Amino acid sequence: MNKYNLMLPACKLYILSTTSASVGDSGEPFGSIYNLERACPFCGTAAQLVGPIRSIGLSKAKKDFFDTLGGDLMLSEKLKQALEDAGLMSNCLYPVHDTKGNVLPLYHINPTLTLPKAHKDSTGLKKADQCKNCKRDGHFNEAIIGSLENDIPTYVAPLQLNYDNVDADFLNSSDAFNTWEHFGISRLKKEGNYVVHYARPLIIVNERVKAVFEKLKIKHTEFEEVTLRLPADSFFN
Ligand SMILES: [Zn+2]
């Protein structure tokens, strides 16, 4: 092994997402508290949730893994326990409350670490109506428009996120990360019919987390591998 192999992250990383319909809602409108100290002062992107997330319509949620309309990813008690037994996600999972502050048997995935901006050669990402100050919200999955004439359906393009030179120690220091890019539009203030909402990042997990999901045969889960590139010269030493 050469010394540069030591720089390689121990794990592959994947975008974690669900393919099933959202359940309930969570976040800003239900009494969750956010700290805006490190958020964009114009749109609120990257606001930090303080304490448990508050939710609505989740008291009878049966799925092991799902997202809410607010864009928050949730796990069942069973899946959280399996991850804990494997020694994973210890600093990434937090309690979920209803609007009255009652604890639900669910866990919210809320990593503390954030990856750098993905390289501009990443594909499947579209930008629209971004905050002019931070340009961090307003990311969307790119839709590939089909053709009725040729019987080609419209579909969501696969998301390929590419990263250059991310420090391996950093990548090995957590089982889950936020992306720098946030999806949807952030709104710091209520405007007309629009409520306060902070765009959410994607959640990136390592292959150890993926293995637990697969062992438990968690349904409607998608893992899209992220490309981690090292400096070109590290391959020649
Ligand atoms: Zn902003």
CSV table of C-alpha atoms and ligand atoms in Angstrom, one decimal, residues 40 43 131 133-134, ligand 1:
chain,number,residue,atom,x,y,z
A,40,CYS,CA,-28.4,32.9,4.9
A,43,CYS,CA,-33.6,33.3,2.7
A,131,CYS,CA,-31.7,33.1,-3.5
A,133,ASN,CA,-27.3,36.0,-1.9
A,134,CYS,CA,-26.4,32.4,-1.2
B,1,ZN,ZN,-30.0,32.7,0.7
